[in-house]
Short mmCIF file of N, CA and C in Angstrom, two decimals:
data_model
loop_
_atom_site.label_atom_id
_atom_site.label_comp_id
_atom_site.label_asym_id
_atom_site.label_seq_id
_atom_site.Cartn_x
_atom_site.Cartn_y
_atom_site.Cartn_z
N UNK A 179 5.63 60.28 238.55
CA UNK A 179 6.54 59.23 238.95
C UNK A 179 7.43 58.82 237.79
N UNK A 180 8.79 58.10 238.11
CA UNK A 180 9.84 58.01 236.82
C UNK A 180 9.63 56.64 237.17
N UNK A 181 9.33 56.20 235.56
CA UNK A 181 9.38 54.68 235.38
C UNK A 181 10.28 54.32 235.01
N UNK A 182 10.56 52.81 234.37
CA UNK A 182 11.33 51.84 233.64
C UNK A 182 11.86 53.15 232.32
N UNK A 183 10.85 53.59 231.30
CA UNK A 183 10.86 54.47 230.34
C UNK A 183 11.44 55.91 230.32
N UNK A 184 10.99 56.19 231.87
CA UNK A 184 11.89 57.44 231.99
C UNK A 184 13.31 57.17 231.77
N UNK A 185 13.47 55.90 233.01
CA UNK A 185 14.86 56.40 233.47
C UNK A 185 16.12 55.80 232.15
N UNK A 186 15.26 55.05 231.17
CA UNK A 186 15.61 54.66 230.02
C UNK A 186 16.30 55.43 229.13
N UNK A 187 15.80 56.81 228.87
CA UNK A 187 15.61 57.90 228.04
C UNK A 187 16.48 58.65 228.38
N UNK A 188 16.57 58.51 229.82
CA UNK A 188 18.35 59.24 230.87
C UNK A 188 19.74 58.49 230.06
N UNK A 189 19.74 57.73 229.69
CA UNK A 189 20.62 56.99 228.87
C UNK A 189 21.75 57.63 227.80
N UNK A 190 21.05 58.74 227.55
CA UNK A 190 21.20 58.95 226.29
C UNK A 190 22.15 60.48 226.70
N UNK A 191 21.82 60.39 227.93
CA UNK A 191 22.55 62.14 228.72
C UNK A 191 23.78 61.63 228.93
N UNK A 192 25.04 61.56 227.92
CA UNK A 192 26.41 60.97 228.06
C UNK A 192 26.91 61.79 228.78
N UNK A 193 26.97 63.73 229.25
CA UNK A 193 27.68 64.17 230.30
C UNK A 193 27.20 64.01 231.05
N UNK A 194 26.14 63.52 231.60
CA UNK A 194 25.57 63.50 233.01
C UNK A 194 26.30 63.19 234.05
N UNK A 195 26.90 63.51 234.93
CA UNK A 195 27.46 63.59 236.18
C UNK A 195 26.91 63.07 237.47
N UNK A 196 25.84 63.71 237.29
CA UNK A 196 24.71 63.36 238.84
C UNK A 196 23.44 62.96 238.83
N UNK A 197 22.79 61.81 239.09
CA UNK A 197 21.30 61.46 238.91
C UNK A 197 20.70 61.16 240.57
N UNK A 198 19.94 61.74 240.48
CA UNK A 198 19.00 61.89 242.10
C UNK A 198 17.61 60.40 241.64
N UNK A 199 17.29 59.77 241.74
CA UNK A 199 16.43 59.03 241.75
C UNK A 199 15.57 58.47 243.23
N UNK A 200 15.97 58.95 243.77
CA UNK A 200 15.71 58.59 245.30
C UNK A 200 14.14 58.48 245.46
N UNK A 201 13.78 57.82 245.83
CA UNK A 201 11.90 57.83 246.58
C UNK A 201 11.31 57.62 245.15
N UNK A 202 11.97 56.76 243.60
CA UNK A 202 11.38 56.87 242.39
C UNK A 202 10.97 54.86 242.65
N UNK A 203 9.83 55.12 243.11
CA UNK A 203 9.32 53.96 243.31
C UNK A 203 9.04 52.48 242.34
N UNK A 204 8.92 53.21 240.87
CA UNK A 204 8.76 52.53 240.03
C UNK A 204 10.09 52.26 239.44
N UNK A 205 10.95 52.81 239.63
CA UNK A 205 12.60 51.99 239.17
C UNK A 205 12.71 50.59 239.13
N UNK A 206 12.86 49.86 238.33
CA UNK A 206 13.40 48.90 238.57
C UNK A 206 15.29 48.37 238.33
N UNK A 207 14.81 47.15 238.02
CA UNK A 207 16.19 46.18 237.73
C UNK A 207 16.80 47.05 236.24
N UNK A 208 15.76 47.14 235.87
CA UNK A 208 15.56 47.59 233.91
C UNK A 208 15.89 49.08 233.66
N UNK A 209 15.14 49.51 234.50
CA UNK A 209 15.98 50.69 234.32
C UNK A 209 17.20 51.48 235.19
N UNK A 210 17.86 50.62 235.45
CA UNK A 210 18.60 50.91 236.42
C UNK A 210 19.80 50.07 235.44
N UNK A 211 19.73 49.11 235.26
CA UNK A 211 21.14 48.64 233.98
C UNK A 211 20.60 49.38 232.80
N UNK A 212 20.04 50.20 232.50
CA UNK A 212 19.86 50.82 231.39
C UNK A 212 21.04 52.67 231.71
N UNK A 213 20.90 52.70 233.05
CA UNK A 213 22.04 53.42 233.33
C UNK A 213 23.48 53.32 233.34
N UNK A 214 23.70 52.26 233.12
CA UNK A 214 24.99 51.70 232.88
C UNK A 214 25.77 52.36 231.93
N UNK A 215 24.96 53.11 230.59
CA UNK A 215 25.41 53.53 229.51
C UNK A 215 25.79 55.27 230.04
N UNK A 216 25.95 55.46 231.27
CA UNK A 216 26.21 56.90 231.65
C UNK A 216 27.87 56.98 232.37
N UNK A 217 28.44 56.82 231.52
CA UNK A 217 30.23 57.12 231.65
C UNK A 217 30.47 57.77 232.29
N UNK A 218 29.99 58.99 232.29
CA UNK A 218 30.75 60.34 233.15
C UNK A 218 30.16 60.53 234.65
N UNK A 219 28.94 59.55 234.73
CA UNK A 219 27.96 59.53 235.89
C UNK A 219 28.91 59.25 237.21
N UNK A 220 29.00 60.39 238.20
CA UNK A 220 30.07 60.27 239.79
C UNK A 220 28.96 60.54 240.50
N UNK A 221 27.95 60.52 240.40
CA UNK A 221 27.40 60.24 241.44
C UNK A 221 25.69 60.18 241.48
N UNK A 222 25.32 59.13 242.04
CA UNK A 222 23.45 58.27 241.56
C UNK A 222 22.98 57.71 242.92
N UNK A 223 21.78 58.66 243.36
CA UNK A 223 21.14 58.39 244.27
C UNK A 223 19.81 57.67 243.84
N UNK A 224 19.72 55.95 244.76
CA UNK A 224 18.71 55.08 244.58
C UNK A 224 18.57 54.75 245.63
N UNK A 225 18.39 55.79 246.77
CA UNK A 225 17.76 55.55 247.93
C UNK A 225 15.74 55.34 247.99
N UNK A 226 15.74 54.36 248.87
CA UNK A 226 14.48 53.65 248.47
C UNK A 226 13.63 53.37 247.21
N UNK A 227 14.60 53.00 246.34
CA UNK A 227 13.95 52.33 244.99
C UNK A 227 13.80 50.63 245.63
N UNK A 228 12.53 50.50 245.76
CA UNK A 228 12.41 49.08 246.69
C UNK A 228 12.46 47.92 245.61
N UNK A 229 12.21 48.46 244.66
CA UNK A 229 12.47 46.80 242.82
C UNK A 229 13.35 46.99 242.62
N UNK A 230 14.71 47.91 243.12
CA UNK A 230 16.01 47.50 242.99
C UNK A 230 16.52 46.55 243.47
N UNK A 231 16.92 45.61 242.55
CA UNK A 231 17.64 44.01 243.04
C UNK A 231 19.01 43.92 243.30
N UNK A 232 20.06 42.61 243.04
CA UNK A 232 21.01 42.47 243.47
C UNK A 232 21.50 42.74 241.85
N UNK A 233 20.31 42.16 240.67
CA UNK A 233 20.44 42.33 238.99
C UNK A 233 21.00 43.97 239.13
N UNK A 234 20.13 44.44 239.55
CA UNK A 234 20.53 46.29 239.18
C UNK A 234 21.54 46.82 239.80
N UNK A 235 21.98 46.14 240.45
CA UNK A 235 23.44 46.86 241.57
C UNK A 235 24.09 46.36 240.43
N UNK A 236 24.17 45.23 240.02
CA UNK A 236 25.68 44.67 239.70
C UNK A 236 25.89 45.32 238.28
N UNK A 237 24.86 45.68 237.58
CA UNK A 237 24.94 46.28 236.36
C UNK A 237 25.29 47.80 236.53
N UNK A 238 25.48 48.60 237.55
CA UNK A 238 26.18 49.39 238.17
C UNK A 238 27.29 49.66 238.21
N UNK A 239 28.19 47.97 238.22
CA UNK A 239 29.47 48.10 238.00
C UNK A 239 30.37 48.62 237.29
N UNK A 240 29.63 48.44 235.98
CA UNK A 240 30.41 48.84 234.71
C UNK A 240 30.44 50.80 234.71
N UNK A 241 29.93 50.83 236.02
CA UNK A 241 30.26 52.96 235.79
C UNK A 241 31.02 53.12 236.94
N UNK A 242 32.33 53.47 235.88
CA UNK A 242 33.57 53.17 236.29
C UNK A 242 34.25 54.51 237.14
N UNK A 243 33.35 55.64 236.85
CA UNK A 243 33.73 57.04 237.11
C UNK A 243 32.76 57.30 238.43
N UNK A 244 31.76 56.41 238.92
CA UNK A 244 31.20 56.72 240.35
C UNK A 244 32.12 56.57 241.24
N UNK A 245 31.47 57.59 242.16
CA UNK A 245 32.40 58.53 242.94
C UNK A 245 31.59 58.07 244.52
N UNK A 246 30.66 58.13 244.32
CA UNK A 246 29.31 58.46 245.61
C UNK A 246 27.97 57.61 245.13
N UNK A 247 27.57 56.61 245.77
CA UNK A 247 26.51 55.90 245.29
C UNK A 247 25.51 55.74 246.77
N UNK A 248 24.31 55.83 246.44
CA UNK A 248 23.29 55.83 247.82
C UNK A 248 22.06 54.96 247.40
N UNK A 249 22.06 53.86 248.13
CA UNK A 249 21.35 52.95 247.85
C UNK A 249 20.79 51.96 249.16
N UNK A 250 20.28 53.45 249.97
CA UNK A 250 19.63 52.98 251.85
C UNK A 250 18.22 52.80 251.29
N UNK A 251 17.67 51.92 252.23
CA UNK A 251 16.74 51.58 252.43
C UNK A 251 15.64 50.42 250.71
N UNK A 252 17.17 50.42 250.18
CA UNK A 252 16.66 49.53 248.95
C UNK A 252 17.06 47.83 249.34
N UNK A 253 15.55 47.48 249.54
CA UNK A 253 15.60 46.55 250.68
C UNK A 253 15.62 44.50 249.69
N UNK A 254 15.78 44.56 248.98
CA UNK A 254 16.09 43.60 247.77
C UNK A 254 17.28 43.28 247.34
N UNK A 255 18.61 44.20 247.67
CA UNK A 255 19.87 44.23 247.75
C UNK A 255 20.18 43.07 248.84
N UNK A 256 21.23 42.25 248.43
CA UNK A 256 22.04 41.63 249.80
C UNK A 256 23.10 41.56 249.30
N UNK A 257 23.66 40.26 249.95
CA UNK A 257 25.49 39.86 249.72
C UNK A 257 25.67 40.15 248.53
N UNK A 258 25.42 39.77 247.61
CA UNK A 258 25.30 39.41 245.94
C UNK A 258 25.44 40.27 245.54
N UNK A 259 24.19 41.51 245.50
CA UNK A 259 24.61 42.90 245.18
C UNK A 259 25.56 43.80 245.31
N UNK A 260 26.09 43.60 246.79
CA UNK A 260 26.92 44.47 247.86
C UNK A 260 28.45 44.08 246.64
N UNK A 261 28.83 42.73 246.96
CA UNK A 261 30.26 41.76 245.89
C UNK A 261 29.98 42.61 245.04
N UNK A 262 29.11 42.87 244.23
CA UNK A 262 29.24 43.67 242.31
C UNK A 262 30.06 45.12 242.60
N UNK A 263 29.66 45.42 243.88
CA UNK A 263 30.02 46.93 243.81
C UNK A 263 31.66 46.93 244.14
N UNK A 264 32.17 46.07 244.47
CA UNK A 264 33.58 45.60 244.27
C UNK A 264 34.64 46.48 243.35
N UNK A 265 33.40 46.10 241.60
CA UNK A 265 34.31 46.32 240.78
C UNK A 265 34.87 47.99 240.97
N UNK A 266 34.05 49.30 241.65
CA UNK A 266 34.16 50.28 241.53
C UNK A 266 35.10 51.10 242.28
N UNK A 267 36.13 51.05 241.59
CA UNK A 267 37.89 51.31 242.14
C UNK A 267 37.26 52.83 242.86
N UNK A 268 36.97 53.44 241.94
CA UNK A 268 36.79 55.02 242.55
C UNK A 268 35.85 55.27 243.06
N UNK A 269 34.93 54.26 243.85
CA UNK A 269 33.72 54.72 245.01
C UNK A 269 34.42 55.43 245.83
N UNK A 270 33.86 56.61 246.30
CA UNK A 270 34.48 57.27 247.53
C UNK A 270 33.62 57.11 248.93
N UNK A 271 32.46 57.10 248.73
CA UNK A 271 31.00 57.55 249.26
C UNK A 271 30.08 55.93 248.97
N UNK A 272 29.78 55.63 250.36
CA UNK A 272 28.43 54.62 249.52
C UNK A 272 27.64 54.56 250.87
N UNK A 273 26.19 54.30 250.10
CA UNK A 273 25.45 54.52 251.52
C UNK A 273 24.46 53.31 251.78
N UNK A 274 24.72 52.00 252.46
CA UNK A 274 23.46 50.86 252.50
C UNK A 274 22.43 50.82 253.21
N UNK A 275 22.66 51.59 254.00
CA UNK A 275 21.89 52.00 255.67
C UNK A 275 20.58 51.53 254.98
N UNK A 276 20.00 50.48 255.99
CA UNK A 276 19.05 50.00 256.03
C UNK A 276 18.29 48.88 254.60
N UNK A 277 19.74 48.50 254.03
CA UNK A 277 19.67 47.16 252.88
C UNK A 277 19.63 46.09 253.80
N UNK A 278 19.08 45.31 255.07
CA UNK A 278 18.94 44.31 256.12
C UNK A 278 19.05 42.92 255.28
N UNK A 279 19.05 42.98 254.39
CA UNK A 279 19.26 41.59 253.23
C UNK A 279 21.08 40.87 253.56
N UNK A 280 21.82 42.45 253.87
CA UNK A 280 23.32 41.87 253.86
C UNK A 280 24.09 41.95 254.82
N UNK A 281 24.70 40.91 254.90
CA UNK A 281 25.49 40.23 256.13
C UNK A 281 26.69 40.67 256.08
N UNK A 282 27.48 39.71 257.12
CA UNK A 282 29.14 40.04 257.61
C UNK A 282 29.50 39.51 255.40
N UNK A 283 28.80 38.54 254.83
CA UNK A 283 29.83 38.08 253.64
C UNK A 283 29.79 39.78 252.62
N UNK A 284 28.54 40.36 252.66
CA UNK A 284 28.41 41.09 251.86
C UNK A 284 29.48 42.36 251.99
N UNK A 285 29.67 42.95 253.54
CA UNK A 285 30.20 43.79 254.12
C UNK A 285 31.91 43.59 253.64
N UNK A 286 32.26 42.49 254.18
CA UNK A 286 33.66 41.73 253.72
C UNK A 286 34.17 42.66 252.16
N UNK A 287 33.02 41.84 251.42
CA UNK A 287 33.64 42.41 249.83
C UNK A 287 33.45 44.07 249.86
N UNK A 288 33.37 44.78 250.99
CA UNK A 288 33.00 46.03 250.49
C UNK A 288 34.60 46.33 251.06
N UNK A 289 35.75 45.76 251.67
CA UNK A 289 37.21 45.64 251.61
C UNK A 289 38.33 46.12 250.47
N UNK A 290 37.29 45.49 249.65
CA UNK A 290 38.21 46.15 248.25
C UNK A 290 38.11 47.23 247.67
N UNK A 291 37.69 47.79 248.38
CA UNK A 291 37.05 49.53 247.68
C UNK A 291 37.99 50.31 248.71
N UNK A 292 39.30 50.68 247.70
CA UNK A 292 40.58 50.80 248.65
C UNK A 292 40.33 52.59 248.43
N UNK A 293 39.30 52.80 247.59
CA UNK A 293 38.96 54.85 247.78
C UNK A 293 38.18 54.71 248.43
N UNK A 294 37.38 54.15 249.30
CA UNK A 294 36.14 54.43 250.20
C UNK A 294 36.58 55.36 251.02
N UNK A 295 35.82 56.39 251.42
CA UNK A 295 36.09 57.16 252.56
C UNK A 295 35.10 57.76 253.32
N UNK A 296 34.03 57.40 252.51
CA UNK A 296 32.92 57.20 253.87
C UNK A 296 31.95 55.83 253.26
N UNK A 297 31.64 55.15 254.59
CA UNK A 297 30.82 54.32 254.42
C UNK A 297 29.32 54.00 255.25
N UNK A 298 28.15 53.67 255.37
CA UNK A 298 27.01 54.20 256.02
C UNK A 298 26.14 52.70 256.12
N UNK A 299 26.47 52.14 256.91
CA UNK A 299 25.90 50.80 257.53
C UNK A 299 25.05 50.57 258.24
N UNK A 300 24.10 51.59 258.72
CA UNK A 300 23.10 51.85 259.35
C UNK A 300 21.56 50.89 259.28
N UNK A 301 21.47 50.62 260.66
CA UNK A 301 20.30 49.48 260.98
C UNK A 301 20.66 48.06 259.92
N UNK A 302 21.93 47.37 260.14
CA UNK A 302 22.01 46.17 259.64
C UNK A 302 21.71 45.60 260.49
N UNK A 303 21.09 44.34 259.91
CA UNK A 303 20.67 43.44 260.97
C UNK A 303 21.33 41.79 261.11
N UNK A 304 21.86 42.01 260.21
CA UNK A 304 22.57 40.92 259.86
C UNK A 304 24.20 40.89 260.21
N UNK A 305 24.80 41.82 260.54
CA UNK A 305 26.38 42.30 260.07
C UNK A 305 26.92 42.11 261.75
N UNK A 306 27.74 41.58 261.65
CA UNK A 306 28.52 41.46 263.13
C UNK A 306 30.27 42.13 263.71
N UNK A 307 30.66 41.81 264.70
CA UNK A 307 32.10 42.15 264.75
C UNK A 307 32.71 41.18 263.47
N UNK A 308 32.36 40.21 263.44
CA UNK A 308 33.30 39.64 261.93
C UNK A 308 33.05 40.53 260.47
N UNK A 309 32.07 40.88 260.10
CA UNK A 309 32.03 42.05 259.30
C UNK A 309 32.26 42.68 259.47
N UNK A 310 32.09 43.78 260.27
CA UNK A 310 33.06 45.02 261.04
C UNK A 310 34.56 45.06 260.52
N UNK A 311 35.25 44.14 261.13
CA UNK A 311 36.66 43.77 261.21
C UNK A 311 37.02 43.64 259.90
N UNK A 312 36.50 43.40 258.97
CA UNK A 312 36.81 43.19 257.82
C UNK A 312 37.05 44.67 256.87
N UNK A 313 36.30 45.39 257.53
CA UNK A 313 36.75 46.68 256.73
C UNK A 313 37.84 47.76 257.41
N UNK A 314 38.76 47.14 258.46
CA UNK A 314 40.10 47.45 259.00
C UNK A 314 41.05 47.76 257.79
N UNK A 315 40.92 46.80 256.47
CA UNK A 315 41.35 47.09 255.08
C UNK A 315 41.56 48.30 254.73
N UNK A 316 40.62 48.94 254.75
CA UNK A 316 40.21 50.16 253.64
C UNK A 316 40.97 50.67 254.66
N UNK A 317 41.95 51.68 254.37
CA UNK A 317 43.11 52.34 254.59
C UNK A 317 42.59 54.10 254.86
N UNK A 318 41.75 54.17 253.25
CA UNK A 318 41.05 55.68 253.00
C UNK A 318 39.70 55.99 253.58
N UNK A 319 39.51 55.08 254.36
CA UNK A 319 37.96 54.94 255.06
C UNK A 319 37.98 56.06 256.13
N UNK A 320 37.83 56.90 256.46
CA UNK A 320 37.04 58.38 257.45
C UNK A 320 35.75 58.33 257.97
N UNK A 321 35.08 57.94 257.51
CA UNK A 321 33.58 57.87 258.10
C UNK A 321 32.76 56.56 258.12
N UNK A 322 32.65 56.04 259.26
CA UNK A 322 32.12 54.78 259.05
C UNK A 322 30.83 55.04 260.50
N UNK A 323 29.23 54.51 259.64
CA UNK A 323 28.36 55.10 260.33
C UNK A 323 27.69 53.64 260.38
N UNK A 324 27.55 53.13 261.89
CA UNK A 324 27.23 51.78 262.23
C UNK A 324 26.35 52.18 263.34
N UNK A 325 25.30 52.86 263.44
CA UNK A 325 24.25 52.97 264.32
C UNK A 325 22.66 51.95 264.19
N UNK A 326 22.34 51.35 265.07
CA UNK A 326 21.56 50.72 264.84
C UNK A 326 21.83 49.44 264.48
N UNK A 327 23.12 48.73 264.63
CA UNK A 327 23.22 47.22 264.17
C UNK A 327 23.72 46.39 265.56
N UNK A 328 22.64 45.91 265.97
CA UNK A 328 22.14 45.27 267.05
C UNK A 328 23.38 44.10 267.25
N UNK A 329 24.24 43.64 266.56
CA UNK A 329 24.64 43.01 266.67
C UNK A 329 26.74 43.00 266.55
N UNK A 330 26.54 44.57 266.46
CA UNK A 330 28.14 44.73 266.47
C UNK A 330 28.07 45.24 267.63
N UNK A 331 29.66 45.22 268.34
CA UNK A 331 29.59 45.26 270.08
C UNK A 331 30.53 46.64 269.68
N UNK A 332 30.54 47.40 270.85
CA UNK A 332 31.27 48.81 270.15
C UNK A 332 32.74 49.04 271.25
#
């Protein structure tokens, strides 16, 4: 299993491009802003890292060259987290499916991510036609995957 220490030690891989972390249970907040220091990093999968917080998204921000970020079923994420990912002009790809923490406010700020072109909203439970509507914005948006949210009307 990759801990706090592993993913620490990844730090130090300045070309790194691509990090798979997915199903790395022991990830946390800590080592996850300890990735921050990976510049060239386009693309970091943290699908079901469940001690990923709203702390470790937002320290995310500062990697300015992600391209594709996957962060389903990391269930500690909400509004708070979702806003940080704002800052990332060149997201193309992002995947929340099944973060149930975030609502129509969180969805909203995902508006400004004017490269999005696919987005993956799957089993929200919180998110409505007023969130929905809000990502009419994104201009470059192609794929938008809203199955399972009980509460948008289609």
């Amino acid at each position: 299993m990759v801990a706090e220490a592993g993913v620490a030690a990844l730090s130090a891989l300045g070309s790194l491009q691509a990090l798979n972390l997915s199903s790395c249970r022991l990830v946390t907040d800590i080592g996850v802003a300890a990735l921050s220091a990976l510049d060239s990093l386009q693309s970091l999968y943290l699908s079901r890292c469940r001690w990923v917080t709203n702390t470790g998204v937002a320290a995310l921000s500062a990697l300015s060259s992600l391209q594709s970020l996957n962060l389903r079923d990391c269930r500690l994420v909400s509004d708070t987290g979702v806003a940080a990912l704002s800052a990332l002009g060149s997201l193309g790809s992002l995947d929340l499916s099944y973060c149930r923490r975030v609502s129509d406010t969180g969805v909203a700020a995902l508006s400004a991510l004017d490269s999005l072109q696919s987005l993956n909203l799957s089993s929200f439970r919180l998110v409505t036609d007023i969130g929905v509507s809000a990502l009419s914005a994104l201009d470059s948006l192609q794929s938008l995957y809203l199955s399972r949210c009980r509460w948008v009307t289609y």
